């Protein structure tokens, strides 16, 4: 299960909690590419700005703010693709069960 408050609010007693992250720039590049492939006219700078704004809003909201659980394992996928990210997640789960 994934989501921005799963490990802290929804499933606080999960055996393995992963805080999956990537730099705003890496996430914006991925989102920009996705939107362009859908035929949308967007600017990378706008996608990046919206990404940063969403991150700020999510981490500063009063109810269930975006934050890692104290026992979460951090995985940064800034420099790897989807398939490698999936492999890393599976490996991490197996190593921590």
PDB file of C-alpha atoms in Angstrom:
ATOM      1  CA  UNK A   1       0.000   0.000   0.000  1.00  0.00           C
ATOM      2  CA  UNK A   2       1.294   3.450  -0.717  1.00  0.00           C
ATOM      3  CA  UNK A   3       0.305   6.936   0.226  1.00  0.00           C
ATOM      4  CA  UNK A   4       1.602   9.971   2.026  1.00  0.00           C
ATOM      5  CA  UNK A   5       0.333   8.997   5.498  1.00  0.00           C
ATOM      6  CA  UNK A   6       0.207   5.191   5.347  1.00  0.00           C
ATOM      7  CA  UNK A   7       3.115   4.492   7.726  1.00  0.00           C
ATOM      8  CA  UNK A   8       2.173   7.154  10.249  1.00  0.00           C
ATOM      9  CA  UNK A   9      -1.632   7.185  10.236  1.00  0.00           C
ATOM     10  CA  UNK A  10      -3.208   4.318   8.283  1.00  0.00           C
ATOM     11  CA  UNK A  11      -0.874   1.406   9.142  1.00  0.00           C
ATOM     12  CA  UNK A  12       1.332   2.582  12.014  1.00  0.00           C
ATOM     13  CA  UNK A  13       2.012  -1.019  13.114  1.00  0.00           C
ATOM     14  CA  UNK A  14       3.187  -2.332   9.730  1.00  0.00           C
ATOM     15  CA  UNK A  15       6.238  -4.599   9.960  1.00  0.00           C
ATOM     16  CA  UNK A  16       8.042  -2.810   7.142  1.00  0.00           C
ATOM     17  CA  UNK A  17       7.564   0.863   6.416  1.00  0.00           C
ATOM     18  CA  UNK A  18       9.290   2.429   3.457  1.00  0.00           C
ATOM     19  CA  UNK A  19       9.531   6.157   2.962  1.00  0.00           C
ATOM     20  CA  UNK A  20       9.998   6.318  -0.786  1.00  0.00           C
ATOM     21  CA  UNK A  21      11.462   9.584  -1.907  1.00  0.00           C
ATOM     22  CA  UNK A  22      13.107  11.289  -4.842  1.00  0.00           C
ATOM     23  CA  UNK A  23      14.276  14.823  -5.356  1.00  0.00           C
ATOM     24  CA  UNK A  24      11.646  17.303  -6.514  1.00  0.00           C
ATOM     25  CA  UNK A  25      13.622  17.705  -9.731  1.00  0.00           C
ATOM     26  CA  UNK A  26      13.610  13.968 -10.468  1.00  0.00           C
ATOM     27  CA  UNK A  27       9.894  13.677  -9.729  1.00  0.00           C
ATOM     28  CA  UNK A  28       9.120  16.760 -11.829  1.00  0.00           C
ATOM     29  CA  UNK A  29      11.093  15.342 -14.773  1.00  0.00           C
ATOM     30  CA  UNK A  30       9.107  12.108 -14.545  1.00  0.00           C
ATOM     31  CA  UNK A  31       5.790  13.941 -14.316  1.00  0.00           C
ATOM     32  CA  UNK A  32       6.733  16.340 -17.121  1.00  0.00           C
ATOM     33  CA  UNK A  33       7.615  13.423 -19.408  1.00  0.00           C
ATOM     34  CA  UNK A  34       4.321  11.709 -18.551  1.00  0.00           C
ATOM     35  CA  UNK A  35       2.289  14.830 -19.341  1.00  0.00           C
ATOM     36  CA  UNK A  36       4.137  15.503 -22.601  1.00  0.00           C
ATOM     37  CA  UNK A  37       3.582  11.879 -23.679  1.00  0.00           C
ATOM     38  CA  UNK A  38      -0.142  12.452 -23.086  1.00  0.00           C
ATOM     39  CA  UNK A  39       0.028  15.379 -25.505  1.00  0.00           C
ATOM     40  CA  UNK A  40      -0.235  18.116 -22.901  1.00  0.00           C
ATOM     41  CA  UNK A  41       1.616  21.385 -23.327  1.00  0.00           C
ATOM     42  CA  UNK A  42       3.409  22.033 -20.065  1.00  0.00           C
ATOM     43  CA  UNK A  43       6.610  23.676 -18.927  1.00  0.00           C
ATOM     44  CA  UNK A  44       9.058  21.734 -16.781  1.00  0.00           C
ATOM     45  CA  UNK A  45       9.493  24.773 -14.520  1.00  0.00           C
ATOM     46  CA  UNK A  46       5.740  24.853 -13.834  1.00  0.00           C
ATOM     47  CA  UNK A  47       5.638  21.139 -13.051  1.00  0.00           C
ATOM     48  CA  UNK A  48       8.586  21.547 -10.680  1.00  0.00           C
ATOM     49  CA  UNK A  49       7.011  24.548  -8.971  1.00  0.00           C
ATOM     50  CA  UNK A  50       3.717  22.690  -8.481  1.00  0.00           C
ATOM     51  CA  UNK A  51       5.590  19.660  -7.128  1.00  0.00           C
ATOM     52  CA  UNK A  52       7.430  21.761  -4.559  1.00  0.00           C
ATOM     53  CA  UNK A  53       4.232  23.560  -3.563  1.00  0.00           C
ATOM     54  CA  UNK A  54       2.396  20.249  -3.071  1.00  0.00           C
ATOM     55  CA  UNK A  55       5.270  18.873  -0.985  1.00  0.00           C
ATOM     56  CA  UNK A  56       5.254  21.966   1.211  1.00  0.00           C
ATOM     57  CA  UNK A  57       1.482  21.911   1.644  1.00  0.00           C
ATOM     58  CA  UNK A  58       1.428  18.182   2.405  1.00  0.00           C
ATOM     59  CA  UNK A  59       4.215  18.434   4.976  1.00  0.00           C
ATOM     60  CA  UNK A  60       2.651  21.440   6.715  1.00  0.00           C
ATOM     61  CA  UNK A  61      -1.028  20.446   6.833  1.00  0.00           C
ATOM     62  CA  UNK A  62      -2.665  20.152  10.244  1.00  0.00           C
ATOM     63  CA  UNK A  63      -4.099  16.650   9.765  1.00  0.00           C
ATOM     64  CA  UNK A  64      -1.801  13.734   8.842  1.00  0.00           C
ATOM     65  CA  UNK A  65       1.104  15.804   7.499  1.00  0.00           C
ATOM     66  CA  UNK A  66       3.620  14.182   5.170  1.00  0.00           C
ATOM     67  CA  UNK A  67       6.421  12.868   7.355  1.00  0.00           C
ATOM     68  CA  UNK A  68       8.295   9.606   7.615  1.00  0.00           C
ATOM     69  CA  UNK A  69       7.386   7.206  10.373  1.00  0.00           C
ATOM     70  CA  UNK A  70      10.102   7.078  13.019  1.00  0.00           C
ATOM     71  CA  UNK A  71      10.880   3.485  12.023  1.00  0.00           C
ATOM     72  CA  UNK A  72      10.621   3.943   8.255  1.00  0.00           C
ATOM     73  CA  UNK A  73      13.348   2.855   5.879  1.00  0.00           C
ATOM     74  CA  UNK A  74      14.302   5.652   3.483  1.00  0.00           C
ATOM     75  CA  UNK A  75      14.652   4.728  -0.175  1.00  0.00           C
ATOM     76  CA  UNK A  76      15.716   7.465  -2.566  1.00  0.00           C
ATOM     77  CA  UNK A  77      14.834   6.733  -6.192  1.00  0.00           C
ATOM     78  CA  UNK A  78      16.073  10.016  -7.648  1.00  0.00           C
ATOM     79  CA  UNK A  79      18.677   8.349  -9.833  1.00  0.00           C
ATOM     80  CA  UNK A  80      16.974   5.073 -10.756  1.00  0.00           C
ATOM     81  CA  UNK A  81      14.085   4.119 -12.994  1.00  0.00           C
ATOM     82  CA  UNK A  82      10.823   2.359 -12.269  1.00  0.00           C
ATOM     83  CA  UNK A  83      12.047  -1.228 -12.643  1.00  0.00           C
ATOM     84  CA  UNK A  84      15.067  -0.622 -10.412  1.00  0.00           C
ATOM     85  CA  UNK A  85      12.826   1.119  -7.876  1.00  0.00           C
ATOM     86  CA  UNK A  86      10.511  -1.892  -7.743  1.00  0.00           C
ATOM     87  CA  UNK A  87      13.478  -4.234  -7.311  1.00  0.00           C
ATOM     88  CA  UNK A  88      14.847  -2.056  -4.508  1.00  0.00           C
ATOM     89  CA  UNK A  89      11.502  -2.034  -2.703  1.00  0.00           C
ATOM     90  CA  UNK A  90      11.106  -5.814  -2.974  1.00  0.00           C
ATOM     91  CA  UNK A  91      14.681  -6.383  -1.781  1.00  0.00           C
ATOM     92  CA  UNK A  92      14.139  -4.042   1.168  1.00  0.00           C
ATOM     93  CA  UNK A  93      10.926  -5.776   2.192  1.00  0.00           C
ATOM     94  CA  UNK A  94      12.525  -9.226   1.999  1.00  0.00           C
ATOM     95  CA  UNK A  95      15.504  -8.069   4.057  1.00  0.00           C
ATOM     96  CA  UNK A  96      13.282  -6.627   6.783  1.00  0.00           C
ATOM     97  CA  UNK A  97      10.580  -9.255   7.253  1.00  0.00           C
TER      98      UNK A  97
END
